[in-house]
Short mmCIF file of C-alpha atoms in Angstrom, two decimals:
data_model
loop_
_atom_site.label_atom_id
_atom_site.label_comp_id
_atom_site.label_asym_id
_atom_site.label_seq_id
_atom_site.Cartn_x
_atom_site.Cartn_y
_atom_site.Cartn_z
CA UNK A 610 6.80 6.44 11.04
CA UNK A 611 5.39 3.71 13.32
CA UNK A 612 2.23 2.23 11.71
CA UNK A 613 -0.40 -0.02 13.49
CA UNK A 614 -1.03 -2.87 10.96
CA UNK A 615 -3.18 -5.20 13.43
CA UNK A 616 -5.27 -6.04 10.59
CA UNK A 617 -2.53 -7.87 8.99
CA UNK A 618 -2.93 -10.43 12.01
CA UNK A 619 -5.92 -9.67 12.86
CA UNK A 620 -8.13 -9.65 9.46
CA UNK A 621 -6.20 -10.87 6.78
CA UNK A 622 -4.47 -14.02 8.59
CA UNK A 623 -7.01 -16.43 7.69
CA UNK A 624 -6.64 -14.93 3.63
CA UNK A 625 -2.83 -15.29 3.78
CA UNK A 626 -2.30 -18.63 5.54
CA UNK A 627 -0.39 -20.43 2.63
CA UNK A 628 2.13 -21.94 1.84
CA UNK A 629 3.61 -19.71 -1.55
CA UNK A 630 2.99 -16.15 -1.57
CA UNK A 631 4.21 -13.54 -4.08
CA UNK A 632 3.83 -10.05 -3.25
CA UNK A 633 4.12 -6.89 -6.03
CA UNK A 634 6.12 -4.42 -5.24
CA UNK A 635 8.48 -4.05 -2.52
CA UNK A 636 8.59 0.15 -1.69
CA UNK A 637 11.06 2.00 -0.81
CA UNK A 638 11.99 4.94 1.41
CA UNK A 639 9.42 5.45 4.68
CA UNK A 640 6.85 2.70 3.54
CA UNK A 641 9.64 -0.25 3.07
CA UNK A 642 8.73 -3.25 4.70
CA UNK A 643 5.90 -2.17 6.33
CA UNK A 644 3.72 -5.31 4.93
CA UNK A 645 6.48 -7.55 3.72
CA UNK A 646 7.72 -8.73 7.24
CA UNK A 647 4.10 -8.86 8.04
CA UNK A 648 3.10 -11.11 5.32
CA UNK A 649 5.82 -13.18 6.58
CA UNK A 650 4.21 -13.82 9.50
CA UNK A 651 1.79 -16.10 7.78
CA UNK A 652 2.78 -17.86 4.60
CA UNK A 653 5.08 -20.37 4.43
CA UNK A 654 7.19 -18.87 1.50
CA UNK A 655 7.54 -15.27 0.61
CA UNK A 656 8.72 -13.98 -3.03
CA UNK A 657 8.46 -10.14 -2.93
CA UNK A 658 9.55 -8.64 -6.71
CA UNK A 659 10.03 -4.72 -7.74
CA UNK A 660 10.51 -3.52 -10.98
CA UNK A 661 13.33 -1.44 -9.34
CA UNK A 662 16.46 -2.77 -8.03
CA UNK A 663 17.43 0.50 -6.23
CA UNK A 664 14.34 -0.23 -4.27
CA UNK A 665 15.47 -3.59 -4.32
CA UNK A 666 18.73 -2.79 -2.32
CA UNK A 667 16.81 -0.43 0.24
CA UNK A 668 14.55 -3.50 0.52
CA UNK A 669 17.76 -5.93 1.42
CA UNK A 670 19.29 -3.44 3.53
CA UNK A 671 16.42 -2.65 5.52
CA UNK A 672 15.25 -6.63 6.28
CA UNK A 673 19.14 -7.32 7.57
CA UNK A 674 18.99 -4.38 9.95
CA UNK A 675 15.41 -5.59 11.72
CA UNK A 676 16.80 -8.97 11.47
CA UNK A 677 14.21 -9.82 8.67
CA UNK A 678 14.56 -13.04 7.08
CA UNK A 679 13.56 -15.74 4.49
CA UNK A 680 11.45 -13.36 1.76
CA UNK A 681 13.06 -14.14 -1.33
CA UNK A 682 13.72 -10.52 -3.17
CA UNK A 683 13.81 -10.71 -7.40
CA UNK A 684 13.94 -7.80 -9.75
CA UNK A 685 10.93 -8.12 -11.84
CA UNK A 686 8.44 -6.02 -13.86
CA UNK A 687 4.85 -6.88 -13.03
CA UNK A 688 3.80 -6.97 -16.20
CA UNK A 689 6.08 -10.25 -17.51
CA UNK A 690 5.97 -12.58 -14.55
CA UNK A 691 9.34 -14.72 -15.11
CA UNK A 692 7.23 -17.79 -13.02
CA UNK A 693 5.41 -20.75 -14.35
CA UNK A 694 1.54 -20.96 -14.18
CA UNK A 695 -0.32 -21.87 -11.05
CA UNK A 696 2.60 -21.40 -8.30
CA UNK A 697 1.33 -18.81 -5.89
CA UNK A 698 -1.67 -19.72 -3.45
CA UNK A 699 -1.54 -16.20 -2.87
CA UNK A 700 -0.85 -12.71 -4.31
CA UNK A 701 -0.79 -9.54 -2.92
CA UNK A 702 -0.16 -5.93 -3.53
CA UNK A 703 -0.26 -2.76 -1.87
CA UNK A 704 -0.70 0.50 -3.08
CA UNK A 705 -1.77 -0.71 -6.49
CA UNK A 706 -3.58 2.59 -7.74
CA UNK A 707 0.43 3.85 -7.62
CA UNK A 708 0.90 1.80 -10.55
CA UNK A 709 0.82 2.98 -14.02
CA UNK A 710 -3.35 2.75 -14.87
CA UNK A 711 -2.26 1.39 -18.74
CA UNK A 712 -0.91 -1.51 -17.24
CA UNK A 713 -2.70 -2.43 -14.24
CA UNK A 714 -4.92 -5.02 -16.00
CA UNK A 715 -2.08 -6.46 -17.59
CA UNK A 716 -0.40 -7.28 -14.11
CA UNK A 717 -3.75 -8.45 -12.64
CA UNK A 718 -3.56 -11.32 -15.92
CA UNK A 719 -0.05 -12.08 -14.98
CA UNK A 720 -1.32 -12.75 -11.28
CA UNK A 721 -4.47 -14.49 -12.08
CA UNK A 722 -1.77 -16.55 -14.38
CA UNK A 723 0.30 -17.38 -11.66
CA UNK A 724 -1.84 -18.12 -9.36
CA UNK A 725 -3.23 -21.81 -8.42
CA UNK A 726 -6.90 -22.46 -9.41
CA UNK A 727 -9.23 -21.49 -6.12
CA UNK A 728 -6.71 -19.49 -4.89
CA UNK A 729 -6.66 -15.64 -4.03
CA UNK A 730 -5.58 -11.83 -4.69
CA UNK A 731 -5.22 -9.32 -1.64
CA UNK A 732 -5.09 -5.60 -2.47
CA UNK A 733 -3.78 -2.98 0.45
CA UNK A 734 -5.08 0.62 -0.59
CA UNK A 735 -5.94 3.73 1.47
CA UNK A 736 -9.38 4.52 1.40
CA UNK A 737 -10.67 7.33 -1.43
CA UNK A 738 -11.93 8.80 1.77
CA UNK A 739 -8.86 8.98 3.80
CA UNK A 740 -7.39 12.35 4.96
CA UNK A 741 -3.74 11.10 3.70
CA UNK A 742 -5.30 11.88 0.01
CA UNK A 743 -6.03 15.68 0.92
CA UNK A 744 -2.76 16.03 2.55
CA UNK A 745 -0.45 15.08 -0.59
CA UNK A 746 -2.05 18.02 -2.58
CA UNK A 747 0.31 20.10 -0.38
CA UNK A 748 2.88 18.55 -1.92
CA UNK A 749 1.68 18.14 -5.67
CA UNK A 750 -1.97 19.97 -5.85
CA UNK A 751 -2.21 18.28 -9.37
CA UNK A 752 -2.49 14.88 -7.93
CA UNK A 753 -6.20 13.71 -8.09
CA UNK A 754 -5.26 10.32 -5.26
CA UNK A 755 -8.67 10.04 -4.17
CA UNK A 756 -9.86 9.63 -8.11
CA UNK A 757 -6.78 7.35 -8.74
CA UNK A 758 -7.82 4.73 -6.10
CA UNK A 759 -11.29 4.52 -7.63
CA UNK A 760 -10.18 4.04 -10.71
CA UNK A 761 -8.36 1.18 -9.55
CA UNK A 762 -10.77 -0.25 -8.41
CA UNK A 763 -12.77 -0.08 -11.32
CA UNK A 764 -10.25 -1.83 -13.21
CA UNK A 765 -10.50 -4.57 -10.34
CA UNK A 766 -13.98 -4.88 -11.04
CA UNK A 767 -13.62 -5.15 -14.56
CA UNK A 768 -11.07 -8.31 -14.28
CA UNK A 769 -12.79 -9.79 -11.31
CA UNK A 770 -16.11 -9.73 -13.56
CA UNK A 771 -13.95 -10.75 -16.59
CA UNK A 772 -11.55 -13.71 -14.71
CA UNK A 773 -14.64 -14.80 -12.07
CA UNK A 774 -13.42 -13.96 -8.79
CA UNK A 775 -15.60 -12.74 -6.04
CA UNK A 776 -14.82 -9.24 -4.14
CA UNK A 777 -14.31 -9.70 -0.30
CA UNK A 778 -14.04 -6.12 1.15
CA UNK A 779 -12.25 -5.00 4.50
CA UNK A 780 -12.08 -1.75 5.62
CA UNK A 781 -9.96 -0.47 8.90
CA UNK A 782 -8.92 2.57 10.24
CA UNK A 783 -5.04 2.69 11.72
CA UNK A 784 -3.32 5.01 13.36
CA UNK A 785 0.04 6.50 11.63
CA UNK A 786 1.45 6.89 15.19
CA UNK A 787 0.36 9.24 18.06
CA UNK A 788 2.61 12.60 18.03
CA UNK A 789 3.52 14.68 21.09
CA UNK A 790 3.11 17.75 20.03
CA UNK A 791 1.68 19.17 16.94
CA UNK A 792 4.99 21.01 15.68
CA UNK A 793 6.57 17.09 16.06
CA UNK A 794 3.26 15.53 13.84
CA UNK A 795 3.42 18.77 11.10
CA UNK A 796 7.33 17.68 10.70
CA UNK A 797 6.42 14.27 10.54
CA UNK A 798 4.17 15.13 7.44
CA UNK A 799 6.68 17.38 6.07
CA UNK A 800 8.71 14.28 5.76
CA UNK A 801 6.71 12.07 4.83
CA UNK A 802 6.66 13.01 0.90
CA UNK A 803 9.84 14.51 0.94
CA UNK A 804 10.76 12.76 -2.43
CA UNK A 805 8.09 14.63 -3.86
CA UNK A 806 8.39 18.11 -2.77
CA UNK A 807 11.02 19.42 -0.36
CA UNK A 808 10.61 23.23 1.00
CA UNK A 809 12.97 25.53 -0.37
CA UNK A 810 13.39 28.00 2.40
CA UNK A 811 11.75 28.91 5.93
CA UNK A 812 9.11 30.93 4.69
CA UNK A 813 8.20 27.81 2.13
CA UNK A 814 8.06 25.28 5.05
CA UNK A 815 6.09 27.55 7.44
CA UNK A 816 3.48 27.78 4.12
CA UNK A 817 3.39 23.88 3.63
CA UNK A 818 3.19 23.64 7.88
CA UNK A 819 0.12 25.60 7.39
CA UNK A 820 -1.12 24.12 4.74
CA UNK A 821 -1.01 20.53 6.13
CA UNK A 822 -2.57 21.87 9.41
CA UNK A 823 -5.57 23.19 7.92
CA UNK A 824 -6.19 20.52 6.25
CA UNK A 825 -6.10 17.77 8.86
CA UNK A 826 -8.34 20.72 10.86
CA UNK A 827 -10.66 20.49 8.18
CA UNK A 828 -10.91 16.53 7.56
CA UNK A 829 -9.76 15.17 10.59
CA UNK A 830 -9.78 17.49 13.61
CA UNK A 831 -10.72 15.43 16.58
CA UNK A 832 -7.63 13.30 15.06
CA UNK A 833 -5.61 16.59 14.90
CA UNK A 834 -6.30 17.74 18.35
CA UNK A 835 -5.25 14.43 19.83
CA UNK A 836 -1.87 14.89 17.66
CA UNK A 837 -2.52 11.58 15.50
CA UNK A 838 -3.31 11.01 12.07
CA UNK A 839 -5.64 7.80 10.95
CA UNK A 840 -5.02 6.34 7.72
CA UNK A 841 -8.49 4.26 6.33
CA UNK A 842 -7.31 0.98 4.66
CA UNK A 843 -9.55 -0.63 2.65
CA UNK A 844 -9.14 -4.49 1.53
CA UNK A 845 -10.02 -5.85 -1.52
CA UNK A 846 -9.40 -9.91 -1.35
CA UNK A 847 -10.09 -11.59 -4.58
CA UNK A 848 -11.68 -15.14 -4.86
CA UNK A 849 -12.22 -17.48 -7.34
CA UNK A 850 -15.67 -18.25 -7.42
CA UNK A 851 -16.27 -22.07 -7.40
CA UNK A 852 -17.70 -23.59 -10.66
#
């Protein structure tokens, strides 16, 4: 799936222009390097660490086929940063509320630890508003994502208020690519957590085709009738507040 990240450039350039930056988390499967290379762009040096090597190896294999290089890839749990204090001008994350809520805080010390005095932490999260949060109920119906991304930021709150950083907030609307035909975008979202819940039969995909096409009728037609879907991003950069 084609994603328009423009806000990389065209928002958060000024944020990441550095010259070390260490990212959390590398993804795998549809959503690998969709920031990585991006972050690239704009920092000098790139060290991107998973707790996952598997994702790891998608990570490496994917960067040689675009032709992606010079972001240093380490297998590394979050939690136990193997890196000295203040190295990083800059650390990011996306998708934080997908990591484990008992630990979150405990990776936001490790990055605040890590980090160079003055210097900031960028969060990437869909919105608690967006559409993408209805659809993955078709998919698990006992996952709450809208209530998961405000509890992370809660926690952010908590160790911005605790660590004295101030809370810059972006938010931005992209498009998760322009469909033509609404059979080709339903498929597309029948895909797109396929690691989480794969139909078992016809009658099983026709359900979950259904299900996914009320919903985007219900919380995003005008997107749904122009065979898109919009995914809202919201930006959380994290500043030390000067003494």
């Amino acid at each position: 799936m084609k994603t328009d990240k423009k806000f990389i450039d065209e928002d958060l350039k000024s944020y990441l222009n550095c010259n070390n930056c260490l990212e959390l988390g590398v993804f795998n499967g549809s959503e690998l390097g969709l920031y990585s290379h991006l972050i690239k762009k704009h920092v000098r040096n790139l060290t991107s660490i998973d707790i996952s090597n598997q994702a790891l190896q998608l990570a490496e294999k994917y960067f040689k086929e675009k032709n992606i290089d010079g972001i240093k890839l380490i297998q590394m749990n979050a939690c136990d940063l193997k890196f000295d204090d203040n190295m990083f001008d800059v650390v990011v994350t996306a998708s934080f509320h997908e990591m484990d809520p008992s630990i979150q805080f405990k990776i936001l010390e490790e990055a605040n630890r890590v980090l160079k005095k003055h210097k900031k932490i960028i969060f990437i999260e869909p919105h608690e508003d967006s559409v993408t949060n209805e659809l993955f109920k078709v998919f698990d119906p006992n996952e709450n994502h809208a209530q998961r991304i405000l509890n992370t930021k809660s926690c952010i709150r908590k160790f911005a208020k605790k660590y004295g950083y101030n809370i810059n907030e972006l938010v931005k609307s992209i498009s998760l690519n322009q469909f033509d035909s609404k059979e080709q975008l339903l498929n597309e979202m029948l895909n797109w957590w396929s690691d989480i819940r794969v139909p078992q039969n016809e009658n099983e995909e026709k359900q979950m085709k259904t299900e996914i096409q009320n919903t985007l009728q219900k919380f995003a037609e005008k997107d749904f009738i122009n065979n898109q879907v919009n995914e809202i991003i919201w930006c959380w950069i994290l500043e030390k507040k000067e003494n």
